[in-house]
XYZ file of C-alpha atoms in Angstrom:
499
model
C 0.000 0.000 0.000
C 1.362 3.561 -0.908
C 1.441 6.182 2.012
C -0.967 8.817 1.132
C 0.121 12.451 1.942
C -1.848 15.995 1.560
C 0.104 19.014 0.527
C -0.618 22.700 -0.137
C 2.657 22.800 -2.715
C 1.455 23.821 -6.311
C 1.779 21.678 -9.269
C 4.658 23.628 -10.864
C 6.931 23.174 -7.642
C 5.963 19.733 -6.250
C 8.839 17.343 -6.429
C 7.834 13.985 -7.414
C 8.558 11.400 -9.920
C 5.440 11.487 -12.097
C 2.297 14.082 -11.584
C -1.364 13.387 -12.571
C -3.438 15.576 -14.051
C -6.951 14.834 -15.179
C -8.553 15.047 -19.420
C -11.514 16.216 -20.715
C -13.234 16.291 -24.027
C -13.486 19.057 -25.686
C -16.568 21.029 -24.974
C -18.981 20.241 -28.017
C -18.734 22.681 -30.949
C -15.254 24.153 -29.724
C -11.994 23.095 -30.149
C -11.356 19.779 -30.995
C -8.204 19.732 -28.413
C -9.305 18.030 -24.619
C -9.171 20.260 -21.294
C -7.153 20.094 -18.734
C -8.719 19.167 -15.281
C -6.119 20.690 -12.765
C -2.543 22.105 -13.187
C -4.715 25.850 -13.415
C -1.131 27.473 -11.912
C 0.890 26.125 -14.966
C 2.419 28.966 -17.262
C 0.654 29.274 -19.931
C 3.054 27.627 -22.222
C 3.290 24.359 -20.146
C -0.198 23.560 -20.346
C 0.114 24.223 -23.976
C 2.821 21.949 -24.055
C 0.612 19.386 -22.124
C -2.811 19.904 -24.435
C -0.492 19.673 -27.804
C 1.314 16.124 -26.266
C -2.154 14.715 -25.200
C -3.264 15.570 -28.975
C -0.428 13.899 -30.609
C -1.078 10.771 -28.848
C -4.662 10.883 -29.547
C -5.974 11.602 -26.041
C -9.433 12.852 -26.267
C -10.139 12.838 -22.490
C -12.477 9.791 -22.623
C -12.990 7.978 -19.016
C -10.277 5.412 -19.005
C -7.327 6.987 -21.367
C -4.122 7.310 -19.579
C -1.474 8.891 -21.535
C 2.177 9.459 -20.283
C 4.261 12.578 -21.527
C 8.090 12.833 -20.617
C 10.183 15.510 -20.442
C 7.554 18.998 -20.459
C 9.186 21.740 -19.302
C 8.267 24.144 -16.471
C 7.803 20.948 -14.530
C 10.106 19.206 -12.122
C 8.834 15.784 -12.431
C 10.194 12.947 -14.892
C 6.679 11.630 -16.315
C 2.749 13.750 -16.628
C 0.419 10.958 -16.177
C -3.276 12.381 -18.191
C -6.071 10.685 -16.758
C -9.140 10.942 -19.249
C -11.985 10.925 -16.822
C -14.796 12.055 -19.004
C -17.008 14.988 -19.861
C -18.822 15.264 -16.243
C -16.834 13.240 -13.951
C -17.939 12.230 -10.714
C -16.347 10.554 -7.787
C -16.289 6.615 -9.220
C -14.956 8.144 -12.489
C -12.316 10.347 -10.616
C -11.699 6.993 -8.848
C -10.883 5.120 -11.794
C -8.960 7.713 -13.191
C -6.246 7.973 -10.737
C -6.394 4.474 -10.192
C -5.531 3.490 -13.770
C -3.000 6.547 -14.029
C -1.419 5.123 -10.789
C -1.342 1.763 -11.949
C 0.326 2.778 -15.290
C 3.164 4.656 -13.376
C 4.381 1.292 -11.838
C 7.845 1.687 -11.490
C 8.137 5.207 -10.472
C 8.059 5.832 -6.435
C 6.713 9.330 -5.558
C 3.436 9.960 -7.440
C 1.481 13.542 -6.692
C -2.095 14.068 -8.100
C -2.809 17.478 -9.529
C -6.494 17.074 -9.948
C -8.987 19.894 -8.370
C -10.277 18.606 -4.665
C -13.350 21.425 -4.117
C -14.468 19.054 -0.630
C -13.524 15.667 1.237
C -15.382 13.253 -0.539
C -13.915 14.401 -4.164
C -10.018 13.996 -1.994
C -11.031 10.445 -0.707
C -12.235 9.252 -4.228
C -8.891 10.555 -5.367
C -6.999 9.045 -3.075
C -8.788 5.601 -2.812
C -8.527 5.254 -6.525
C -4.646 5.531 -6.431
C -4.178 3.348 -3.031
C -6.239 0.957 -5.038
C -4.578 1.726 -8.730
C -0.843 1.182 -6.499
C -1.995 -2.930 -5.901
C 0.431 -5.321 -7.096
C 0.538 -9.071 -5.844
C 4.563 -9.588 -6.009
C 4.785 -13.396 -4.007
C 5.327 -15.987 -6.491
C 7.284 -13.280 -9.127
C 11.160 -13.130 -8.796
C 11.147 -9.976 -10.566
C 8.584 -7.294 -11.401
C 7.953 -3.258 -11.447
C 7.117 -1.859 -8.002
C 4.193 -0.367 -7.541
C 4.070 3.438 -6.603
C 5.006 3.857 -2.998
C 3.721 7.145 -2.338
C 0.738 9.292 -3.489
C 0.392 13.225 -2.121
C -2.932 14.713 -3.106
C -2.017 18.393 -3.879
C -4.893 20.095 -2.273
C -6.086 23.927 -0.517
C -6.068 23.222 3.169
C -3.666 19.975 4.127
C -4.297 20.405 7.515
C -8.255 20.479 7.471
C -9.929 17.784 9.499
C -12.218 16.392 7.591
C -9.749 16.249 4.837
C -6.878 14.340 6.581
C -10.287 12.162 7.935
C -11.066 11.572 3.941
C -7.818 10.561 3.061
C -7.244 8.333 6.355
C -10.481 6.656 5.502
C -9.757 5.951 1.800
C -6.257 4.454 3.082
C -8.083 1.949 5.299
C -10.449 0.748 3.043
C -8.055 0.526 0.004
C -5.988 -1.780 2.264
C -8.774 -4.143 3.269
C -9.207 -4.400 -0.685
C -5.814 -4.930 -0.885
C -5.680 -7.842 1.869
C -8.756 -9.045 -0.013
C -7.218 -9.492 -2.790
C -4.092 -11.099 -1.967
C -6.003 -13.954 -0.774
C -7.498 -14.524 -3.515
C -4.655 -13.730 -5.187
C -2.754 -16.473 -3.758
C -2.086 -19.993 -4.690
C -4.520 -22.802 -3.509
C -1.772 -25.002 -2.496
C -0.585 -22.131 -0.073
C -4.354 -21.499 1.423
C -6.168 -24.616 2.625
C -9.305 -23.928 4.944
C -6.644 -23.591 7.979
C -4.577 -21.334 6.108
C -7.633 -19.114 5.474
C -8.131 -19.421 9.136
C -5.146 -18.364 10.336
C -5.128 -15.544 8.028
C -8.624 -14.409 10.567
C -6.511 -15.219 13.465
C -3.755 -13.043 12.264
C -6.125 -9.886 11.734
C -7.374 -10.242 14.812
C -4.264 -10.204 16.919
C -3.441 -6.958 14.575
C -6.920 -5.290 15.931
C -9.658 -5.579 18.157
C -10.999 -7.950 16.543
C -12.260 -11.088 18.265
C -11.496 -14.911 16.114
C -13.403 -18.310 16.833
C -11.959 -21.365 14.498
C -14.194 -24.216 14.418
C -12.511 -27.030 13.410
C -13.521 -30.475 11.743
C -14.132 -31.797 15.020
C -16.094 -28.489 16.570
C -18.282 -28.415 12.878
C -19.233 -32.743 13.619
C -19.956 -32.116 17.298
C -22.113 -29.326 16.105
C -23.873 -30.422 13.515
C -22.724 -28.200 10.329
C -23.247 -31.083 7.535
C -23.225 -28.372 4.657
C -19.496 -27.299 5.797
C -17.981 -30.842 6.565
C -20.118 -32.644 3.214
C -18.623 -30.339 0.759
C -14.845 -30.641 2.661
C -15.167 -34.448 2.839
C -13.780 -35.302 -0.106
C -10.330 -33.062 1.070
C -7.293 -34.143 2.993
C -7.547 -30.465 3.673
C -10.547 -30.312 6.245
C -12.615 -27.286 6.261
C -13.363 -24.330 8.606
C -15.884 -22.365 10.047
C -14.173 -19.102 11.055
C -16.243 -16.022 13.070
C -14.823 -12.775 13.392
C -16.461 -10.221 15.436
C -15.923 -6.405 16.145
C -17.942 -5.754 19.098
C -17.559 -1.926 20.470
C -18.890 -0.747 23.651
C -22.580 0.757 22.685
C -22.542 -0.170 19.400
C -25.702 1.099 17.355
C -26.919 -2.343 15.889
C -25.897 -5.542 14.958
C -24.934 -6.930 11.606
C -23.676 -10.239 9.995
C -21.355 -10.552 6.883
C -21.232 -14.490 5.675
C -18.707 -15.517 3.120
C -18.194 -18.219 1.002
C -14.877 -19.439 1.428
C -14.266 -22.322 -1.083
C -10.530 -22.547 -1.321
C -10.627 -24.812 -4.441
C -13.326 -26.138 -6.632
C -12.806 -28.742 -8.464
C -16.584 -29.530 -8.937
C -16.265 -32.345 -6.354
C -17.672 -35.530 -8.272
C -19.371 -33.108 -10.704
C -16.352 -32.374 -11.901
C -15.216 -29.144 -13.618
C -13.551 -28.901 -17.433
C -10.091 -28.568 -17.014
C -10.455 -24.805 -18.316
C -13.329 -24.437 -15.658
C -11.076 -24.992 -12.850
C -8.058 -22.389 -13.780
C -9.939 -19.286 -11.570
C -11.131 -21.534 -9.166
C -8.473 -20.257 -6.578
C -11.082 -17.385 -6.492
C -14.004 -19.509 -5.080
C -13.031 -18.220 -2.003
C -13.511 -14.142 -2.787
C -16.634 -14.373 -0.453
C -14.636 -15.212 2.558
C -11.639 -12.530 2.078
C -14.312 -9.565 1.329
C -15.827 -10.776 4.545
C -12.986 -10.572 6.784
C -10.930 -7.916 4.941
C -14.627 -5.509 5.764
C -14.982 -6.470 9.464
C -10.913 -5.392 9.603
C -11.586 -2.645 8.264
C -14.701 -1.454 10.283
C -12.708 -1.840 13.210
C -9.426 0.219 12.321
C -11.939 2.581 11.446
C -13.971 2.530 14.478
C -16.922 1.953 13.396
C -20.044 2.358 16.647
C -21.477 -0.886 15.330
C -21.280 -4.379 16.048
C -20.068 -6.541 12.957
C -20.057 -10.235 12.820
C -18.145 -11.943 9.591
C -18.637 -15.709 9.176
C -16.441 -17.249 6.837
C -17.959 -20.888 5.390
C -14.728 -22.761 4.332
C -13.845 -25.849 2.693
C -12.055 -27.311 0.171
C -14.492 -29.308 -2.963
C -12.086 -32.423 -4.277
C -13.297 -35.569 -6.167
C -11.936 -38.412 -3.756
C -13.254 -41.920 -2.376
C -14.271 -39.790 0.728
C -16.150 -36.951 -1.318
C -19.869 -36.483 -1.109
C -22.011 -38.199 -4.208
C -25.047 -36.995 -6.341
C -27.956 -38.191 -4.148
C -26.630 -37.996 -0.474
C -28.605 -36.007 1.571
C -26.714 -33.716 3.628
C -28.301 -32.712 7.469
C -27.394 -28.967 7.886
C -26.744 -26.919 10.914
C -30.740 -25.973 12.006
C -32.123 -29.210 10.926
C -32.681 -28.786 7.078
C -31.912 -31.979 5.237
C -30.478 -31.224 1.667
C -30.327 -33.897 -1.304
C -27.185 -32.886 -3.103
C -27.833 -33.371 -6.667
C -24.660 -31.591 -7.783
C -21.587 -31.787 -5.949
C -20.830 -28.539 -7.984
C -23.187 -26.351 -6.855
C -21.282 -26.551 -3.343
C -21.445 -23.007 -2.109
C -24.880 -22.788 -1.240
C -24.267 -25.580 0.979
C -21.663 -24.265 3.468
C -23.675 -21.080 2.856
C -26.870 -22.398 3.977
C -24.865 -23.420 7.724
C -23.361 -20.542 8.222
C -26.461 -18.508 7.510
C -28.620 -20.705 10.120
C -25.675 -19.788 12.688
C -25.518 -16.293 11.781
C -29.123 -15.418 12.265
C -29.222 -17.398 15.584
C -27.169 -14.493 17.067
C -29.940 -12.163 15.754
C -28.501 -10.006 14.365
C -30.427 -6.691 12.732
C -29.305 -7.994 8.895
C -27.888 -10.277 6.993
C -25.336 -9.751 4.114
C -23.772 -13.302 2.158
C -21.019 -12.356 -0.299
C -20.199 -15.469 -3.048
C -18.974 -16.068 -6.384
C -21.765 -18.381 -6.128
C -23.257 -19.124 -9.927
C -21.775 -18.895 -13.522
C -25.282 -17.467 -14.285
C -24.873 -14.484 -12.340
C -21.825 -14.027 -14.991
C -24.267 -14.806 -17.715
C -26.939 -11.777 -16.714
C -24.847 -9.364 -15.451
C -21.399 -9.944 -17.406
C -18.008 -9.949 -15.205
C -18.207 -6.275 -13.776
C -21.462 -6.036 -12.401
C -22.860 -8.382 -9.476
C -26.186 -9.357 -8.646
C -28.109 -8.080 -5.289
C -31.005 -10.372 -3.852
C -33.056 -10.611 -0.524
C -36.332 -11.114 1.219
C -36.702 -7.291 1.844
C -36.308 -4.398 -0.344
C -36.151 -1.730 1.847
C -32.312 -3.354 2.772
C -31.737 -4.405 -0.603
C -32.359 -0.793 -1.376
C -29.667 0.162 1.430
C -27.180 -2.148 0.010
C -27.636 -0.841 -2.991
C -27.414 2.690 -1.764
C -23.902 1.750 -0.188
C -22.404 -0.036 -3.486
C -23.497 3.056 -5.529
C -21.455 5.182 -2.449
C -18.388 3.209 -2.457
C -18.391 2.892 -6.463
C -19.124 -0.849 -6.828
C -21.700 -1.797 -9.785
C -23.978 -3.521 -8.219
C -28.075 -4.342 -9.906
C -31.051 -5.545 -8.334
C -32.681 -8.663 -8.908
C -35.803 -10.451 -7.906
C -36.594 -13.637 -6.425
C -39.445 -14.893 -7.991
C -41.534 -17.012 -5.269
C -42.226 -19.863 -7.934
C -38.816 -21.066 -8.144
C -38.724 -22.513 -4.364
C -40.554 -25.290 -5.992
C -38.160 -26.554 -8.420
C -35.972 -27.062 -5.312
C -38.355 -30.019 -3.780
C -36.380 -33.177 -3.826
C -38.358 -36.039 -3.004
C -36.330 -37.339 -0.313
C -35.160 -34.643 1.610
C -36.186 -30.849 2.585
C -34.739 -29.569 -0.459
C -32.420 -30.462 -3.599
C -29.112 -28.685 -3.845
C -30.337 -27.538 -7.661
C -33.530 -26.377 -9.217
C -34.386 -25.096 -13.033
C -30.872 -24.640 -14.629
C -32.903 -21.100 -16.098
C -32.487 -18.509 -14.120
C -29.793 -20.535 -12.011
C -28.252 -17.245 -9.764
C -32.092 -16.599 -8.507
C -32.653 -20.185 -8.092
C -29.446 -20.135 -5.597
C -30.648 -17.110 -3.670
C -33.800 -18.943 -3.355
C -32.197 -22.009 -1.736
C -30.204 -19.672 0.756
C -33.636 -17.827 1.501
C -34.629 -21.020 3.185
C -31.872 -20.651 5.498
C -32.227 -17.010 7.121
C -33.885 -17.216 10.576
C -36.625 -15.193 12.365
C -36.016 -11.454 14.252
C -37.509 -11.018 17.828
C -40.869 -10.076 16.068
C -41.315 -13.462 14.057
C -40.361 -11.745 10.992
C -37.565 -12.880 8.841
C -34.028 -11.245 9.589
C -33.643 -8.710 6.713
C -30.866 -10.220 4.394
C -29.201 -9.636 1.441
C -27.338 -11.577 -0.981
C -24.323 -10.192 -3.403
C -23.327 -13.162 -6.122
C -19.654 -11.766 -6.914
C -18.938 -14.533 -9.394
C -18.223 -12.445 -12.401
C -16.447 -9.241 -10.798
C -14.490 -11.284 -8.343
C -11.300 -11.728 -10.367
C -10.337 -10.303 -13.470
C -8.507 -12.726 -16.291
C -8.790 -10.189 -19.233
C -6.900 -6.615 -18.712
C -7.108 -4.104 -15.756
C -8.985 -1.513 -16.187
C -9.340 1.739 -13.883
C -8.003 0.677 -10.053
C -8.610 -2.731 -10.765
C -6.057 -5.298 -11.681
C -5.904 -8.606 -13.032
C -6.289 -11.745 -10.687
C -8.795 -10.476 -7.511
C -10.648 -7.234 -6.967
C -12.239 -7.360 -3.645
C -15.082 -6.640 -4.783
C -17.690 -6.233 -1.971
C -15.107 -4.774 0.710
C -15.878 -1.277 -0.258
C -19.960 -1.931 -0.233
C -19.592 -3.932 2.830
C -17.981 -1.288 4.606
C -20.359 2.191 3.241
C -23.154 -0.381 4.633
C -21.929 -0.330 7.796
C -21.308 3.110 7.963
C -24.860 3.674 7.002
C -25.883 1.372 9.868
C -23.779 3.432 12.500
C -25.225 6.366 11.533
C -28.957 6.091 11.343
């Protein structure tokens, strides 16, 4: 993570390696040549210098274009970084243009961003899209470009509180994502269900946080069939991991489940070969989970936060469950597994019983849970579900905050039926159309009762698609895991400490 600085020294004088400075388009019907966004204390003939580069390499200013320019003088930096951000930018689009400016000026140490910062939300967007743009996952690469160490926002008023309380923020968060994604990031050989675990106990020795590892034994003697059937077939035994941030007074209670399949091979139902090459990422639910409750307590947060991380390991072996066993899950709920592939849902549907037994105020699963989510939303936008949608509403509300693309689906009550298996409860699969709502309908079944009688307001986020990126970067995010969710995860809370 870079250290993020605030400084009142112009862009003309500030010494740094490489300065950003945003692009616009033309205004329509003027000249074709894009604007400038920042830099406003350049001599005239530097920003001249700039606008005549950014022509020659065809920048038009268009959300997403990063140009670099050497050598303009009037300027004591080495490289000008032009971030196109668009014709009417706003906070996720100056978020993705430092971010993808940043992440193009790997290999240079001392960044500063030019851009103007009129209040502290337009600095923390700023600033979180560079932390975020300055990612790089180094551990299994002998060699590679560093990322950029150090990021100073060139702003007004460096000392103003809510400023430096902007840029703090946007450095915790962006380093949750970061954590986030080096799980994911990392090798399933290196992160088995106890390594995952540890990784929870680790956090929580760093903060407040409190940790409670259930093991294979503590999962039998309790009854979580959902976890231990889909981690049978392992020599790797699963987890269920609970990480709470408790504060004195807190203002509400919510729970954060994640899916936290290490490796899926498909169990029995095996994968294609090519199926199984992201399948490190099965596990994104998990590491958004704990990398947000980290993060809500370095910031602070007056709210109680319980993450429950539902982890195993799905491997075809003698020991592995088969199509047609019927699974007991933690509550009671017997489950005919129909395909040993369509695991997550199962260690879901445990750790959701346990989660609302606490109850809590809401609910919130995170899970690359369905390739059909991928199929109706493509690989940058998730899906949002739940069984009320005033909270839906909130979540969505927090995602559209913290710039994650989130869209609302429904979950249409007639689908519970293609669930009934004639030997059990329910069947592990229903209608292969409309396979992400079928899902959320199976995890539905699995969300207790509030005080009142009323089910526990809950919401579920299928990540598969935006979970981990195998074409190029784009913007902050790079290739291999996002993190997607942390940020959501996080504004959600916030919104619950503050009402």
């Amino acid at each position: 993570m870079p250290r993020l600085l605030l400084s009142s020294k112009s862009v003309k004088s500030v010494s740094v390696d490489a300065l950003v400075l945003g692009l616009t388009p033309a205004p329509a019907g003027r000249s074709t040549a894009p604007v400038l966004l920042g830099g406003e204390d350049l001599p005239r003939a530097t920003r001249s210098a700039l606008v005549e580069a950014a022509v020659s390499l065809g920048a038009t200013g268009a959300a997403g274009q990063v140009h670099l320019v050497p050598g303009i003088a009037g300027l004591g930096t080495s490289f000008v970084a032009l971030a196109g951000v668009g014709s009417d930018p706003d906070h996720e689009t100056l978020r993705r243009g430092a971010g993808a400016a940043v992440r193009a000026l790997s290999g240079q140490r001392r960044v500063a961003l030019g851009f103007p910062v009129p209040d502290a939300s337009t600095a923390a967007a700023l600033a979180e899209g560079a932390a975020l743009g300055a990612y790089a996952f180094t551990r299994y690469r002998a060699a590679t470009r560093e990322p950029v160490a150090e990021v100073t926002l060139l702003v007004d008023k460096p000392r103003d509180k809510a400023l430096r309380a902007a840029v703090e923020r946007a450095g915790v968060v962006a380093a949750a994502v970061a954590s986030a994604r080096d799980l994911v990031n990392t090798a399933p050989a290196d992160l088995a269900p106890a390594d995952l675990a540890a990784a929870a106990v680790r956090a929580a020795a760093e903060t407040t946080l409190t940790v409670r590892v259930l093991d294979e034994d503590a999962l039998a003697a309790g009854g979580y069939g959902g976890i231990l059937g889909v981690g049978q077939g392992s020599s790797r035994p699963p987890r269920l991991v609970v990480v709470e941030h408790a504060p004195a007074r807190a203002k509400g209670h919510l729970a954060f489940v994640g899916k936290g399949i290490t490796f899926d091979s498909g169990g029995l139902s095996i994968k294609p070969a090519a199926g199984m090459e992201t399948m490190k990422s099965d596990m994104s639910g998990a590491a958004a989970v704990l990398a947000a409750v980290r993060a809500v307590a370095e910031l602070g947060l007056p709210v109680k936060v319980t993450g429950w991380l539902a982890v195993a390991e799905n491997m075809p072996s003698g020991t592995a469950i088969r199509p047609s066993d019927v699974l007991t899950m933690f509550g009671g709920t017997t489950v005919e597994v129909l395909n040993t592939d369509a695991e997550g849902r199962l260690v879901l549907g445990d750790a959701l019983v346990a989660a609302s037994a606490e109850q809590p105020d809401a609910v919130v699963d995170v899970a690359t849970l369905t390739g059909a989510q991928v199929v109706a939303l493509g690989n940058r936008v998730s899906g949002v579900m739940g069984n009320d949608d005033d909270f839906r509403a909130a979540v969505l509300a927090a995602a559209e905050r913290a710039g994650e693309s989130f869209w609302p689906m429904p979950l249409p009550d007639e689908l519970r039926a293609t669930l009934d298996s004639p030997v059990a409860d329910l069947a592990n699969i229903g209608d292969r159309a409309g396979g992400m709502l079928v899902a959320a309908v199976f995890l539905r079944e699995f969300v207790g009762s509030g005080p009142s009688g009323a089910p526990i307001p809950w919401a579920h986020l299928d990540i598969a698609g935006p979970a981990f990126v195998t074409g190029e970067p784009w913007g902050y995010t790079h290739r291999g895991g996002t993190g997607v969710a942390v940020r959501t995860l996080v504004a959600l809370a916030e919104d619950h400490a503050a009402r």
